[in-house]
PDB file of C-alpha atoms in Angstrom:
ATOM      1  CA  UNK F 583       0.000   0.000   0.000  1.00  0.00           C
ATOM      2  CA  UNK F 584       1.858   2.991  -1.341  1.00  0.00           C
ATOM      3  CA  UNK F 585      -0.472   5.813  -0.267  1.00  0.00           C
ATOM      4  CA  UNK F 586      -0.592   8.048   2.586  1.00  0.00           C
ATOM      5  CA  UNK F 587      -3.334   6.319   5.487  1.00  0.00           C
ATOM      6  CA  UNK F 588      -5.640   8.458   7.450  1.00  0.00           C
ATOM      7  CA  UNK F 589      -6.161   6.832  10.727  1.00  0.00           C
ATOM      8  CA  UNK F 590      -7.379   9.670  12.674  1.00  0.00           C
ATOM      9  CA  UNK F 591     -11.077   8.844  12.356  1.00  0.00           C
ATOM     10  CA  UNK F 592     -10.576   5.314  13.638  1.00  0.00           C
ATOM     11  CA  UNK F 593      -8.321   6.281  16.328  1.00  0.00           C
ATOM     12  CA  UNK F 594     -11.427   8.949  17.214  1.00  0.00           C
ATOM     13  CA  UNK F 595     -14.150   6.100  17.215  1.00  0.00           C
ATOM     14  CA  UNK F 596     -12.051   3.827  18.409  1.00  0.00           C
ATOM     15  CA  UNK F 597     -11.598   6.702  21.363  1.00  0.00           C
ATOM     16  CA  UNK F 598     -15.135   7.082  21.990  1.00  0.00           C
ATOM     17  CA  UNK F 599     -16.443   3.292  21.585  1.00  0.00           C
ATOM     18  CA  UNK F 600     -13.901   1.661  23.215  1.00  0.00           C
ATOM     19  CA  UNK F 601     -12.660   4.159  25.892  1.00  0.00           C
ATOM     20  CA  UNK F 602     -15.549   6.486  26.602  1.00  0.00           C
ATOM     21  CA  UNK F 603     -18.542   3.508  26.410  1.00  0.00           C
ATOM     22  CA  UNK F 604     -20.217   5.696  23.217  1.00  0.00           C
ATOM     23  CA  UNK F 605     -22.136   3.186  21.010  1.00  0.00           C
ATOM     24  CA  UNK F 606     -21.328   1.994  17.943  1.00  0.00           C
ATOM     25  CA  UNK F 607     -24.087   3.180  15.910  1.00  0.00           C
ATOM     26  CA  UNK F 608     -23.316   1.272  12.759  1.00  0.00           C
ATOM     27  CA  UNK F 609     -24.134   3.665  10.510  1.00  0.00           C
ATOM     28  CA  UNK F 610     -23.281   4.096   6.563  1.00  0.00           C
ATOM     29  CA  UNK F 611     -20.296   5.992   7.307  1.00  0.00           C
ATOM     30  CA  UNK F 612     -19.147   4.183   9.902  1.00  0.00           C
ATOM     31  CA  UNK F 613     -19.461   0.906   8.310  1.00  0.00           C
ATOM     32  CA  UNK F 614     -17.428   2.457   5.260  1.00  0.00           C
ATOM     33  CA  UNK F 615     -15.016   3.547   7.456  1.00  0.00           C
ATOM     34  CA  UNK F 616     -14.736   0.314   9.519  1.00  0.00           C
ATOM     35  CA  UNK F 617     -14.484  -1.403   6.050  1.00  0.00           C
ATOM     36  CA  UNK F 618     -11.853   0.699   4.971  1.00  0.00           C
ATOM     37  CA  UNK F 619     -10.090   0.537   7.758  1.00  0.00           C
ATOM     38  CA  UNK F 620     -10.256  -3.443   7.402  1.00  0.00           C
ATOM     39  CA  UNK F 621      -8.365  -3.373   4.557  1.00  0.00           C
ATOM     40  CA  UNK F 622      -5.838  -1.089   5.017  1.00  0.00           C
ATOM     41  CA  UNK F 623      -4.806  -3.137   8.025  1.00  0.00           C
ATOM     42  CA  UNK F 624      -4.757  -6.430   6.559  1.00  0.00           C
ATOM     43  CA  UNK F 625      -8.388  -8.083   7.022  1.00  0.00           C
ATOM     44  CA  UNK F 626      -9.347  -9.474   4.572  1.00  0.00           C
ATOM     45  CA  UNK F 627     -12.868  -7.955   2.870  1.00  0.00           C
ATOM     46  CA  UNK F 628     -15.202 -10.970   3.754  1.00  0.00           C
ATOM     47  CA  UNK F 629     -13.852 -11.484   7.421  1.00  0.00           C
ATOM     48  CA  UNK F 630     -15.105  -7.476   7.235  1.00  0.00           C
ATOM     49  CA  UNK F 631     -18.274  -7.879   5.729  1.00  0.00           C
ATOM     50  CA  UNK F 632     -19.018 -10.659   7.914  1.00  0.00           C
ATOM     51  CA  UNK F 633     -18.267  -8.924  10.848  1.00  0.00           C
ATOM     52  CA  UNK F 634     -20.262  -6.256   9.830  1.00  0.00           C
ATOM     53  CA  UNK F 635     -23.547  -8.284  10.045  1.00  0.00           C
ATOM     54  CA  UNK F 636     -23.975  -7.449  13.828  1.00  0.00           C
ATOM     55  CA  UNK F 637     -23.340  -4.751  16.013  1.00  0.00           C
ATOM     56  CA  UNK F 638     -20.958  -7.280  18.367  1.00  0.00           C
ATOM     57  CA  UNK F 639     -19.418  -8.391  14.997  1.00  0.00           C
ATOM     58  CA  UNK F 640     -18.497  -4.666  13.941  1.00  0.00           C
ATOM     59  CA  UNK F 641     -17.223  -3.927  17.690  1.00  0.00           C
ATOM     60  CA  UNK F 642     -15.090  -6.670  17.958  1.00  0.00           C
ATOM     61  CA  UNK F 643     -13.825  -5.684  14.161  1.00  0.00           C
ATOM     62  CA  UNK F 644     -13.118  -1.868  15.893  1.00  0.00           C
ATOM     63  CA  UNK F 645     -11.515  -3.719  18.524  1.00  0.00           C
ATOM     64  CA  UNK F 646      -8.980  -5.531  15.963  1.00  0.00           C
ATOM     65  CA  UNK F 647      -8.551  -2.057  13.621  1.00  0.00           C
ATOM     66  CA  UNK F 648      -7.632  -0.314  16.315  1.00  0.00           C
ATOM     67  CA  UNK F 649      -5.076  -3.203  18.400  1.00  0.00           C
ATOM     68  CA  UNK F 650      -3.414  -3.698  14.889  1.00  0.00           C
ATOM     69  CA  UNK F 651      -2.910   0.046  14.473  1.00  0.00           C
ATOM     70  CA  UNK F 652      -1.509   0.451  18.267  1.00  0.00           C
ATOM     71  CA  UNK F 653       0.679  -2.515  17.853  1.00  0.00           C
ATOM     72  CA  UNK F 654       2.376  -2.264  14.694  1.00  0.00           C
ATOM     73  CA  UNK F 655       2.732   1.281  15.584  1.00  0.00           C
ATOM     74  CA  UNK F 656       4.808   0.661  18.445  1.00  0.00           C
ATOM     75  CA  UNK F 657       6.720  -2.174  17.057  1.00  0.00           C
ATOM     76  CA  UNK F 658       7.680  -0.412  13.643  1.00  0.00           C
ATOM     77  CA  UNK F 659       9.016   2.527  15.855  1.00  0.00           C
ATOM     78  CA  UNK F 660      10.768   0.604  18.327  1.00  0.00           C
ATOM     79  CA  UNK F 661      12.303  -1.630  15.103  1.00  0.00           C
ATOM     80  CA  UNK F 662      12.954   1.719  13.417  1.00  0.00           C
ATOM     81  CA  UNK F 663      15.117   3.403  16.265  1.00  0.00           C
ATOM     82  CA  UNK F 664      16.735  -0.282  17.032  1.00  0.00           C
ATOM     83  CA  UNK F 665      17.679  -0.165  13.354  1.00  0.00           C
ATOM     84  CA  UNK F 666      19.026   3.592  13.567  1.00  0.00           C
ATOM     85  CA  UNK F 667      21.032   2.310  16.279  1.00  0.00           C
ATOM     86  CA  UNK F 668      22.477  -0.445  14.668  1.00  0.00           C
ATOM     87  CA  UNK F 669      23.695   1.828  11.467  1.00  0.00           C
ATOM     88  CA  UNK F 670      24.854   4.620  13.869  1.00  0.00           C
ATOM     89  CA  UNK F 671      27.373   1.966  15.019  1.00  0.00           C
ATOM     90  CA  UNK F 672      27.716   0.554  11.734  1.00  0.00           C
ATOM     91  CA  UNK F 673      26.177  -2.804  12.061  1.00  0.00           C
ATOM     92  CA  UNK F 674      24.082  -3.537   9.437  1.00  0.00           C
ATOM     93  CA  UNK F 675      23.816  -6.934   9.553  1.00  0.00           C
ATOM     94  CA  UNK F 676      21.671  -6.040  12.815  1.00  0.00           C
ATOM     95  CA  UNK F 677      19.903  -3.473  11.048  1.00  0.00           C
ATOM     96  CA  UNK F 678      18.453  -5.193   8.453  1.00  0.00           C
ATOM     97  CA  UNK F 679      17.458  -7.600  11.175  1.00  0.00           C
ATOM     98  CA  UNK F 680      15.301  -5.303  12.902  1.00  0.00           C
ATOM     99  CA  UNK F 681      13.414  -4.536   9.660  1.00  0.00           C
ATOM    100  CA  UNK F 682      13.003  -8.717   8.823  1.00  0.00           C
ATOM    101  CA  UNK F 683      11.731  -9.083  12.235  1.00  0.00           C
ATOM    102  CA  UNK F 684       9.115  -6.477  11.622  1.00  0.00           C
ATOM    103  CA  UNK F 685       8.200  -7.988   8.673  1.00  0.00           C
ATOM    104  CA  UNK F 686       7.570 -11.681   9.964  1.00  0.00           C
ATOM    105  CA  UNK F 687       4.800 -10.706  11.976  1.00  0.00           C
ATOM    106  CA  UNK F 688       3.254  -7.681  10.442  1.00  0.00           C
ATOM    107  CA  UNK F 689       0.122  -7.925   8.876  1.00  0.00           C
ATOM    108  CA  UNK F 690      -0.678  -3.992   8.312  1.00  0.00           C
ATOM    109  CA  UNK F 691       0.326  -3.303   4.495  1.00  0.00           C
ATOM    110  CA  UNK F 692       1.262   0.372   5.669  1.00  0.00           C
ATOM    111  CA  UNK F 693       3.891  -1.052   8.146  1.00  0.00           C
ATOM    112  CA  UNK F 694       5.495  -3.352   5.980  1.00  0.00           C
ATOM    113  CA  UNK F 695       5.951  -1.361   3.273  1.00  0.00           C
ATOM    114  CA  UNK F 696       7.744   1.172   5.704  1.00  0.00           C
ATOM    115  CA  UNK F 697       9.688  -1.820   6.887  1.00  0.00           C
ATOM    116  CA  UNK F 698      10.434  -3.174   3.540  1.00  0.00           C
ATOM    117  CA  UNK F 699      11.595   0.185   2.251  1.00  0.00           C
ATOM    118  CA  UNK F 700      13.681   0.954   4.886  1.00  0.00           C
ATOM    119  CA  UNK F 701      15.177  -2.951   4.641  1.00  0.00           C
ATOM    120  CA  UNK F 702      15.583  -2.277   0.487  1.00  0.00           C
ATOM    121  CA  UNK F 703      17.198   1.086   1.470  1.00  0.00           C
ATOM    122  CA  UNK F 704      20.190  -0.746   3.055  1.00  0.00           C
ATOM    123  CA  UNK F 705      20.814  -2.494  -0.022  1.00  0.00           C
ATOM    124  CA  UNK F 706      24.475  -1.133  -0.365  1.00  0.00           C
ATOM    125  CA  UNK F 707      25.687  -0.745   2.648  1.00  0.00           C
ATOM    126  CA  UNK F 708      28.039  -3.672   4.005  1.00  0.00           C
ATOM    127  CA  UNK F 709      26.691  -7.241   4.113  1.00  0.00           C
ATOM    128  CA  UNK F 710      27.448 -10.185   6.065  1.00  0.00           C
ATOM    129  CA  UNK F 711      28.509  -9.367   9.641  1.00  0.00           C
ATOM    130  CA  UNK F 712      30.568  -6.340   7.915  1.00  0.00           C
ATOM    131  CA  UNK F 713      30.339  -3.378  10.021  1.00  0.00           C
ATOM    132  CA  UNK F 714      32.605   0.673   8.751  1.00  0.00           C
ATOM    133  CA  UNK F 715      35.316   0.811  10.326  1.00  0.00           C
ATOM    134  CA  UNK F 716      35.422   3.558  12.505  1.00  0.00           C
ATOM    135  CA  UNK F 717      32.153   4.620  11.904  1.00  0.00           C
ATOM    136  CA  UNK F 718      30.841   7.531  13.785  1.00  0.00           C
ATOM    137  CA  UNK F 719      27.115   8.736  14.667  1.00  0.00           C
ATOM    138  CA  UNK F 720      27.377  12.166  12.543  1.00  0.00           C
ATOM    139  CA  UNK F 721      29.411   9.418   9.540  1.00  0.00           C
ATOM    140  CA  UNK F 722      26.669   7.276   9.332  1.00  0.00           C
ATOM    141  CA  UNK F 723      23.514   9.796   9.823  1.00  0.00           C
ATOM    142  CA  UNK F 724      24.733  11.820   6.993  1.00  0.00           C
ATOM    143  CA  UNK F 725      24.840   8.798   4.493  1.00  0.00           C
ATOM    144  CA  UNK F 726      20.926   8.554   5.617  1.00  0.00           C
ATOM    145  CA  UNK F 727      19.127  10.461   3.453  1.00  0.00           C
ATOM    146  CA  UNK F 728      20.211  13.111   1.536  1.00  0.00           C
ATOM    147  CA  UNK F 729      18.382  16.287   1.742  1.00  0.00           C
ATOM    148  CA  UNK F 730      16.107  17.759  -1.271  1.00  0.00           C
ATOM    149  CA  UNK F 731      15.064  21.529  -0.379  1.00  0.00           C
ATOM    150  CA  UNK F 732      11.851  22.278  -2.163  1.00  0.00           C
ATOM    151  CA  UNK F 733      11.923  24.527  -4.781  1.00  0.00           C
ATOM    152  CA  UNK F 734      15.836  23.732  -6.086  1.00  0.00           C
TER     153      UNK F 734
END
């Protein structure tokens, strides 16, 4: 999944369902949205639309949304600043680990494209246990990225 996810209006009636007690009305747009939601975080579209069928069916499918969205959250960023780490000392044999761990247990498409990317980015840097010599924090964080200023 190459576009940008907007999971702001799950998070919010995830908020008020699951948190605050609200009721889960089940209307059109929140159907749509708990359908949409579905797919961008790896259920499938009939597990959805069978869930869907009843109002215990849809919470527990808000329940899933949102505990996918929490979780791969926090492992992706924990994987990502392991995997910073790692290059910072110039292991990226490690590194790359971090990112294959993510990806043998995530099932949000958003995540493991993040993961993968970040895994395909290291592509040229030293394989097989290889680490810079002498590799330094400011070294390795400038090979990161390079900047593009709008407008030039």
């Amino acid at each position: 999944m190459s576009e940008t996810v907007d999971w702001g209006p799950i998070r919010e009636l995830a908020r008020r369902v699951l948190t605050e007690g609200e009721r889960l009305a089940l209307t059109r747009n929140e159907k749509a949205l708990l359908k949409r939601t579905a797919a961008e975080v790896g259920i499938s579209a009939s597990e959805a639309k069978s869930a869907l069928a009843t109002e215990e069916g849809a919470l527990g499918l808000l329940q899933e949304e949102s505990r996918r969205i929490r979780e791969g959250t926090r492992r992706l960023m924990d994987a990502l600043h392991r995997m910073y780490q790692h290059k910072d000392e110039g292991d990226f044999v490690s590194a790359r680990q971090e990112m294959r761990d993510v990806l043998a247990v995530e099932v949000v498409p958003h995540y493991r494209a993040i993961a993968q990317g970040q895994l395909e980015a290291m592509a040229d840097e030293p394989q097989q246990g290889e680490r810079i010599p002498g590799a330094s924090p400011r070294a390795v964080f400038a090979r990161r990225i390079p900047l593009r200023l709008r407008g030039r």
